[in-house]
Coordinates of C-alpha atoms in Angstrom, one line a residue:
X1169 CA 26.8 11.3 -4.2
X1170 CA 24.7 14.0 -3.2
X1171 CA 22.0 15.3 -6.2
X1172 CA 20.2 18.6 -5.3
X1173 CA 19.3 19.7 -9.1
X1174 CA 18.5 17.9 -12.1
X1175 CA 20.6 15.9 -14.2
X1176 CA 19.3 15.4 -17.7
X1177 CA 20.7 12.9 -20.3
X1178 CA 21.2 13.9 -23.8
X1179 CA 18.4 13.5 -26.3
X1180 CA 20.9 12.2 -29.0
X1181 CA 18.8 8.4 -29.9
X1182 CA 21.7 7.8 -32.1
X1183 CA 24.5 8.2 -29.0
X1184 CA 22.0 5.8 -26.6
X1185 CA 21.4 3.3 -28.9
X1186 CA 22.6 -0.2 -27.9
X1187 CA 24.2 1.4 -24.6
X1188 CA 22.9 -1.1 -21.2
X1189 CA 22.3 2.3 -19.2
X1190 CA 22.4 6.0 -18.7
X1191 CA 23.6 5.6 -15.2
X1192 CA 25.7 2.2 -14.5
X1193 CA 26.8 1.4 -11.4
X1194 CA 29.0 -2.1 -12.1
X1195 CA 31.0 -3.9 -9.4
X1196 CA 30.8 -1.2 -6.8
X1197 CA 30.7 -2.2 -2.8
X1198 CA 29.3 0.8 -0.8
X1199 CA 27.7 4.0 -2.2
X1200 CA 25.0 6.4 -1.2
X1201 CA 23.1 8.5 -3.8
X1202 CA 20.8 10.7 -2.2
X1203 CA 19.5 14.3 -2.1
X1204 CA 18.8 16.4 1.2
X1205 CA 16.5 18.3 0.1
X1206 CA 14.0 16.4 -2.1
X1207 CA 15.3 18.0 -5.5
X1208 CA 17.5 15.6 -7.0
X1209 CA 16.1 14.8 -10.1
X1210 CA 17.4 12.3 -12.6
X1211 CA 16.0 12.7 -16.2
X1212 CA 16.1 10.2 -18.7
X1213 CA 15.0 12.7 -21.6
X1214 CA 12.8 9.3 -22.5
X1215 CA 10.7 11.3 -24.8
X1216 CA 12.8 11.0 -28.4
X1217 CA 13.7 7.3 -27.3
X1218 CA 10.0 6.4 -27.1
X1219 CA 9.2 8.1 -30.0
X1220 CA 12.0 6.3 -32.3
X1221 CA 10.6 2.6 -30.4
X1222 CA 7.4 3.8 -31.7
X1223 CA 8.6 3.7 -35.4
X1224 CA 11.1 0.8 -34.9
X1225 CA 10.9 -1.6 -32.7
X1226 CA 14.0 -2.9 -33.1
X1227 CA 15.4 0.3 -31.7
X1228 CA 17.8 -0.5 -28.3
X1229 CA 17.1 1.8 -26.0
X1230 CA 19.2 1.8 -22.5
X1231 CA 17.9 1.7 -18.7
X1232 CA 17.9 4.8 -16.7
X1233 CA 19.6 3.6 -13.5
X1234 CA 21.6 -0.1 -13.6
X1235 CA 23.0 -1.7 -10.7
X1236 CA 25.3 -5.0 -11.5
X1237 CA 27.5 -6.8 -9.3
X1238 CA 27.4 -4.3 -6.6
X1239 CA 26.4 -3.9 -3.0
X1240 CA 25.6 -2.2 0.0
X1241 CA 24.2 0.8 -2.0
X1242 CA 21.5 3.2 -1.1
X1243 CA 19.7 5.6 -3.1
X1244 CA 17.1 7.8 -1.1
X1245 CA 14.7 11.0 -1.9
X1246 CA 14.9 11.3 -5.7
X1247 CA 12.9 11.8 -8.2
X1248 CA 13.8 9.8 -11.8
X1249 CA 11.5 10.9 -14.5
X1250 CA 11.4 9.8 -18.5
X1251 CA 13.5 6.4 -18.6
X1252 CA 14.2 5.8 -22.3
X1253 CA 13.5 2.0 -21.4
X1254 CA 13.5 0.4 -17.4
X1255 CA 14.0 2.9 -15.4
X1256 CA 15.7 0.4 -12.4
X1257 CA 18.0 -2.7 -13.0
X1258 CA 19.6 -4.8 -10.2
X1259 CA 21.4 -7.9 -11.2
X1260 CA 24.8 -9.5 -11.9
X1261 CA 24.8 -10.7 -7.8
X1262 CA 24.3 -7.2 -6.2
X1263 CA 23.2 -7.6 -2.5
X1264 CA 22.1 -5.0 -0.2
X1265 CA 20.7 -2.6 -2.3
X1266 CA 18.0 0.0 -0.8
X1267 CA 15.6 2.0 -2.1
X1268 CA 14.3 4.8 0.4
X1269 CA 11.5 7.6 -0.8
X1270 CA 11.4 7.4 -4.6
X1271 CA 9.8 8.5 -7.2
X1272 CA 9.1 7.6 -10.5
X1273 CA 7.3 9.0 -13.4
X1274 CA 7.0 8.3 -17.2
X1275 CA 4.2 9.6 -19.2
X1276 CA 4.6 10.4 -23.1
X1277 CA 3.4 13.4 -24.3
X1278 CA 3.1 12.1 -28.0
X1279 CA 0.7 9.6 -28.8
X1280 CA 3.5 7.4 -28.7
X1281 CA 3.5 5.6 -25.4
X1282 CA 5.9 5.0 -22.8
X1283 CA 6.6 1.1 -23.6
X1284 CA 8.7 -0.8 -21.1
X1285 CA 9.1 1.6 -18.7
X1286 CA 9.3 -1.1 -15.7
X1287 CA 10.2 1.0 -12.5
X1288 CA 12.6 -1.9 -11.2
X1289 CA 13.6 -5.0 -12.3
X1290 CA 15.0 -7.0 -9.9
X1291 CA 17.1 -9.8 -11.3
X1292 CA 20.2 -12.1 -10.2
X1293 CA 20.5 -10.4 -6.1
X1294 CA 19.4 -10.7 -2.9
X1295 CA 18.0 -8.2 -0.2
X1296 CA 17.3 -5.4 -2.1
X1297 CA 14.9 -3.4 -0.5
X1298 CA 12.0 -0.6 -2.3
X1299 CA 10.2 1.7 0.7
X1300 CA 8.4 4.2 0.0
X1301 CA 8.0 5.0 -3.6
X1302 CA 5.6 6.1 -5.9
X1303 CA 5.5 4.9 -9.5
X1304 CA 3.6 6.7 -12.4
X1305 CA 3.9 4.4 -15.9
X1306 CA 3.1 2.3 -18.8
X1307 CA 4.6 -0.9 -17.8
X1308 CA 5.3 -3.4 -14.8
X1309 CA 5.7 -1.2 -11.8
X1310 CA 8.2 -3.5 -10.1
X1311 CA 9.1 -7.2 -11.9
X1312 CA 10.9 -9.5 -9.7
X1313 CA 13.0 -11.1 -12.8
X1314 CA 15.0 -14.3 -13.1
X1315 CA 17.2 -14.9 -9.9
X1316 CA 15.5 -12.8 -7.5
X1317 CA 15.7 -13.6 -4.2
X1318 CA 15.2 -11.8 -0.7
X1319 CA 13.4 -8.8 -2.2
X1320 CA 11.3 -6.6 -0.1
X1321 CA 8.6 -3.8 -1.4
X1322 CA 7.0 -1.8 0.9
X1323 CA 4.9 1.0 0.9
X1324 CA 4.3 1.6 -3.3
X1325 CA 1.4 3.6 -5.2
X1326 CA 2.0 2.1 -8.8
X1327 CA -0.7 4.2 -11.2
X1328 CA -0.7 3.2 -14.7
X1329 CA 1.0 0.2 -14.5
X1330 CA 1.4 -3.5 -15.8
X1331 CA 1.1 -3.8 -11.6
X1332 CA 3.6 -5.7 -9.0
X1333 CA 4.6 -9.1 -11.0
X1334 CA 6.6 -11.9 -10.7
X1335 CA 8.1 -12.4 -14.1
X1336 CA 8.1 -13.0 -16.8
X1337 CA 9.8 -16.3 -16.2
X1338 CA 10.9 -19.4 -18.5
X1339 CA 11.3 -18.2 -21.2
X1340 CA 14.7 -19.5 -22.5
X1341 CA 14.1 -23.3 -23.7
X1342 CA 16.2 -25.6 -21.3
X1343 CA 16.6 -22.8 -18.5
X1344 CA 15.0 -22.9 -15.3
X1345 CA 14.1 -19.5 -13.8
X1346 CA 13.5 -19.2 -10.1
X1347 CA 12.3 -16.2 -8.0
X1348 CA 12.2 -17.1 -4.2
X1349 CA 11.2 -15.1 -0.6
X1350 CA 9.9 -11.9 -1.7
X1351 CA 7.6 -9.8 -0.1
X1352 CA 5.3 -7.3 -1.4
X1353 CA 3.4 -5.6 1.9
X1354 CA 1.3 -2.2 1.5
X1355 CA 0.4 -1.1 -2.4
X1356 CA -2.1 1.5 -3.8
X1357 CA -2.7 0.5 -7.1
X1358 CA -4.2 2.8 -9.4
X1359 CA -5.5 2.3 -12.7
X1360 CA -3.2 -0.6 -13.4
X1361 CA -4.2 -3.6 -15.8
X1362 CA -3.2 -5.9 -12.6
X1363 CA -2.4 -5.0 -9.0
X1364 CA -0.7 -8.1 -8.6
X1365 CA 0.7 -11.3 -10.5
X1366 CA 2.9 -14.4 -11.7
X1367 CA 3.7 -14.2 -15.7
X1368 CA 4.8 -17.5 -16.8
X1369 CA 5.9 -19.2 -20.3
X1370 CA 4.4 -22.3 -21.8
X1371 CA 6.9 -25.6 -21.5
X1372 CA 9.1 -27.3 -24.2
X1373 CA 10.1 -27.0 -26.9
X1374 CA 10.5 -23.6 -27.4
X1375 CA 10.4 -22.6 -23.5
X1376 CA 12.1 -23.8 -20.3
X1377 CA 10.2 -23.4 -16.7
X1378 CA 10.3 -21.9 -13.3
X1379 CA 10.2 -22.8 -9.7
X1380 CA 8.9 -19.7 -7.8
X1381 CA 8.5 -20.2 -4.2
X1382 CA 7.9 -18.2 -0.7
X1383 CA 6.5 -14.9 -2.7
X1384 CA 3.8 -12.6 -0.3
X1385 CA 1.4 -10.2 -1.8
X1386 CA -0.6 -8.4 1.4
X1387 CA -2.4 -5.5 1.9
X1388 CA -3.2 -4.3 -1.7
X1389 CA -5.6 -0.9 -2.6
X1390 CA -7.3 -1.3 -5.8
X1391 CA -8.6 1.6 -7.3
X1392 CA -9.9 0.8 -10.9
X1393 CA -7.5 -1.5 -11.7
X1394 CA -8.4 -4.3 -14.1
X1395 CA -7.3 -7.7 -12.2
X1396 CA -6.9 -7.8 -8.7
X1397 CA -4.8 -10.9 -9.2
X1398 CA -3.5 -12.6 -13.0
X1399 CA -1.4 -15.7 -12.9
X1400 CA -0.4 -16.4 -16.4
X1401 CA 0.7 -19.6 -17.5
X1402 CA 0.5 -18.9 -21.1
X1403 CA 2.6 -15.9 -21.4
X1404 CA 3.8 -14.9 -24.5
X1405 CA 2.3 -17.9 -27.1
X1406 CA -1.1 -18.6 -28.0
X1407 CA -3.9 -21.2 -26.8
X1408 CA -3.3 -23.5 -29.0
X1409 CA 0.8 -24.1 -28.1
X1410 CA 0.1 -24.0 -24.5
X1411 CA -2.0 -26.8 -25.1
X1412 CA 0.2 -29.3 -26.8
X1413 CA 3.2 -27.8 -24.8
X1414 CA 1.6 -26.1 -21.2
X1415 CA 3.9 -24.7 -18.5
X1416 CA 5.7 -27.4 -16.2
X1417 CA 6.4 -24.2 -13.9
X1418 CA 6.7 -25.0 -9.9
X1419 CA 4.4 -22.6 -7.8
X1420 CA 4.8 -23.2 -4.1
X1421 CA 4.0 -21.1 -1.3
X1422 CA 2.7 -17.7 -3.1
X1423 CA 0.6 -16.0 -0.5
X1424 CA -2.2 -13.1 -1.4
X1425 CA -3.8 -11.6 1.7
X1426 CA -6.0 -8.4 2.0
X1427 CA -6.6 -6.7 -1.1
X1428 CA -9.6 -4.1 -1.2
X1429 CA -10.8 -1.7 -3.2
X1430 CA -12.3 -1.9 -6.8
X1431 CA -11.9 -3.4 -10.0
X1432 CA -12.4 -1.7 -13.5
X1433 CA -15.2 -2.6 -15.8
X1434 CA -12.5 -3.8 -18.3
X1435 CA -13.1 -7.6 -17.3
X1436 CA -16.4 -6.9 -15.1
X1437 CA -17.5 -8.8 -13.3
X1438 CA -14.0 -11.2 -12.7
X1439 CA -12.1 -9.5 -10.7
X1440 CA -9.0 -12.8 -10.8
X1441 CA -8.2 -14.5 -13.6
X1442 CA -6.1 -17.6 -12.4
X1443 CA -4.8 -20.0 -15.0
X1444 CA -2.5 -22.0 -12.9
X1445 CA 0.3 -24.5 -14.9
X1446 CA -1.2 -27.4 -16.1
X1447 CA 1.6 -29.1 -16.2
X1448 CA 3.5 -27.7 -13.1
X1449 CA 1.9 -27.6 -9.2
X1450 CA 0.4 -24.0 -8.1
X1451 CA 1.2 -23.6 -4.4
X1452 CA -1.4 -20.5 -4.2
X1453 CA -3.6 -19.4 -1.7
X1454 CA -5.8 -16.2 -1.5
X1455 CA -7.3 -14.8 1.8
X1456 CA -9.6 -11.8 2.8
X1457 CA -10.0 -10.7 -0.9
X1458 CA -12.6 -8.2 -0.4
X1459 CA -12.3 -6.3 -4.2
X1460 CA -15.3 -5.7 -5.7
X1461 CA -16.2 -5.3 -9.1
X1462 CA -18.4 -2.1 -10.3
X1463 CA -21.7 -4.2 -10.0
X1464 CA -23.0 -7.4 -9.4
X1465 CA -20.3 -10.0 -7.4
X1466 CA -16.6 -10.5 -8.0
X1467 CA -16.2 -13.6 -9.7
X1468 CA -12.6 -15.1 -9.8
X1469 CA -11.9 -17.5 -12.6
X1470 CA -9.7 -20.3 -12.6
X1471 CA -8.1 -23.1 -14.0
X1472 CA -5.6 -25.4 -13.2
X1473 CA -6.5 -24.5 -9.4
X1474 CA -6.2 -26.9 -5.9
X1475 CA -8.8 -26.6 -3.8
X1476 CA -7.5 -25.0 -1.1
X1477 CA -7.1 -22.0 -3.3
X1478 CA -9.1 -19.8 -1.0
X1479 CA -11.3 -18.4 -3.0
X1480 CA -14.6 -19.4 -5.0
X1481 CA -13.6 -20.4 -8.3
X1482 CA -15.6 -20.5 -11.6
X1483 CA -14.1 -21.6 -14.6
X1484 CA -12.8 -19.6 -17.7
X1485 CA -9.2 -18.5 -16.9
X1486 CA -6.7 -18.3 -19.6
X1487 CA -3.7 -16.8 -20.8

C-alpha cells in the first residue's frame, strides 16, 4: 500500500474506545506500506484521546499501528504523528517485520500530556527490525515487551522519551517473561528520563519473573538525558514489598558499550542507577561509559551488582 498524503482517524473518543487499534494488520504474510515520496502521513488524531485519559484513566484508548500474527511486512518512509495510545505493536508470533525511515511524533498541545505513547512495543516475534527512525514523545521510545526475541534497532533519535527499555517484565504472578538477542546499536537520546534500561517487577506473591538474556546496548548519545543507564528491579511496588518479596528475575548477558554525551541535573551527579535483582543473578557488564554529569564526576550507583560490572560502583540504587 502506497501512502503519499495523510490519513487522519476520526476524533470520535466514544467510536475508539475499547478498539485494540486504528490500523490492524492480523494474520497477514507479505505486505509493504510505504510512501515514495516522503508524505505519507498517518494521523492518530491523539489529541481528544489524551485529553479524555487525562480525566479518566480508565478510558481504553487503541494503538495507532498493530501488527499480530503476521510476517514478512515492511513499512518504510512514513511519518505517524498523535497515537491515541502506542503508536507500534508487534505480537501474536509475527516474524520478519521491518521498519525502514520512520518517524514518530506525539506532543500534546493541552496541558494534558501524551501518556503512553510508546513508539514500538515489540512483544511475542522474532526479527523485526527498526532503522532509521526518529521518535519525539512522552513515553518508552521503543519497549522490547514479553516474548521478544531477535529484535534489531538501529540508527534512533528518541527525544522526550521514557528511553530504549527492556520491559516492563514479570508482572503477571506465576508467569515468566523472557526477552532474548536483541540489539540496540547507534541512539541519540535527547532529553529522555533514561537512554537506556531493564524494568523489572518484584517476585511472589503478587508477581512472577523474567529471564532476559543476550540484549546489546552500544553506541548511545546522551544529550541531557536523566540516567544513562536504570535497571529497575522494583518496578511498579514500593521499598518496602520488594523487600519481603524482591525480584527472582534472571539477567544474563546484557551488554552496555559506548555511551557519551551528558546527563541532566535531575539526579546529578549519578549518572546510573543499577538496582540489580536481589534475588535473581544480573549478567551485566558496562564498558567505555564516558557520560558525564553537568559537574563534578559521574557516579553510578548500585546494588545487587557482581564485580565484574565494569564500572565503579557506589552504593544507593533503588527502585
Amino acid at each position: 500500500m502506497q501512502i503519499e498524503g495523510t490519513l487522519q482517524a476520526i476524533s470520535d473518543t466514544n467510536y475508539w474506545e475499547g478498539l485494540r487499534a486504528i490500523f490492524l494488520m492480523d494474520g497477514i504474510n507479505g505486505a509493504n506500506i510505504y510512501s515514495n515520496t516522503g508524505k505519507g502521513v498517518i494521523d492518530g488524531n491523539g489529541q481528544a484521546a489524551w485529553d479524555v485519559f487525562a480525566a479518566n484513566s480508565s478510558y481504553r484508548r487503541p494503538t495507532l499501528f498493530y501488527i499480530n500474527n503476521s510476517k514478512n511486512v515492511n513499512v518504510r518512509n512514513l511519518y505517524f504523528k498523535s497515537a491515541p495510545n502506542v503508536f507500534h505493536s508487534v505480537t501474536g508470533g509475527s516474524s520478519n517485520i521491518t521498519y525502514t525511515d520512520i518517524a514518530l511524533y506525539a506532543v500534546s498541545n493541552s496541558s494534558n500530556v501524551a501518556h503512553n505513547t510508546d513508539g514500538w512495543d515489540i512483544g511475542q516475534s522474532t526479527y523485526v527490525s527498526i532503522n532509521h527512525a526518529t521518535v519525539t514523545n512522552d513515553d518508552d521510545c521503543v519497549a522490547f515487551k514479553p516474548g521478544s526475541s531477535f529484535a534489531t534497532v538501529t540508527n534512533i533519535t528518541c527525544t522526550g522519551s521514557h528511553g530504549i527499555s527492556v520491559g516492563s517484565l514479570g508482572s503477571g504472578a506465576g508467569n515468566t517473561d523472557t526477552v532474548q538477542n536483541c540489539f540496540v546499536s547507534g541512539a541519540t537520546m535527547i532529553d529522555s528520563t533514561k537512554a537506556a534500561g531493564l524494568k523489572l517487577y518484584p517476585g511472589p506473591p503478587k508477581h512472577g519473573t523474567a529471564v532476559v538474556t543476550n540484549v546489546t546496548f552500544e553506541n548511545f548519545v546522551l544529550k541531557n538525558t536523566d540516567y544513562a543507564f536504570q535497571v529497575q528491579s522494583c518496578y511498579g511496588e514500593d521499598a518496602s514489598y520488594c523487600s519481603s518479596s524482591p525480584s527472582t528475575a534472571q539477567v544474563k548477558g546484557v551488554v552496555v558499550r559506548n555511551f557519551s554525551g551528558t546527563t541532566s541535573s535531575h539526579y546529578s551527579p549519578n549518572v546510573a542507577n543499577l538496582n540489580c535483582p536481589a534475588a535473581g543473578s544480573c549478567g551485566l557488564t558496562l564498558s567505555n561509559i564516558t557520560v558525564k554529569p553537568p559537574s563534578g564526576s559521574a557516579v553510578f550507583q548500585c546494588a545487587n551488582t557482581p564485580s565484574s560490572i565494569g564500572v565503579p560502583c557506589s552504593a544507593g540504587a533503588s527502585g
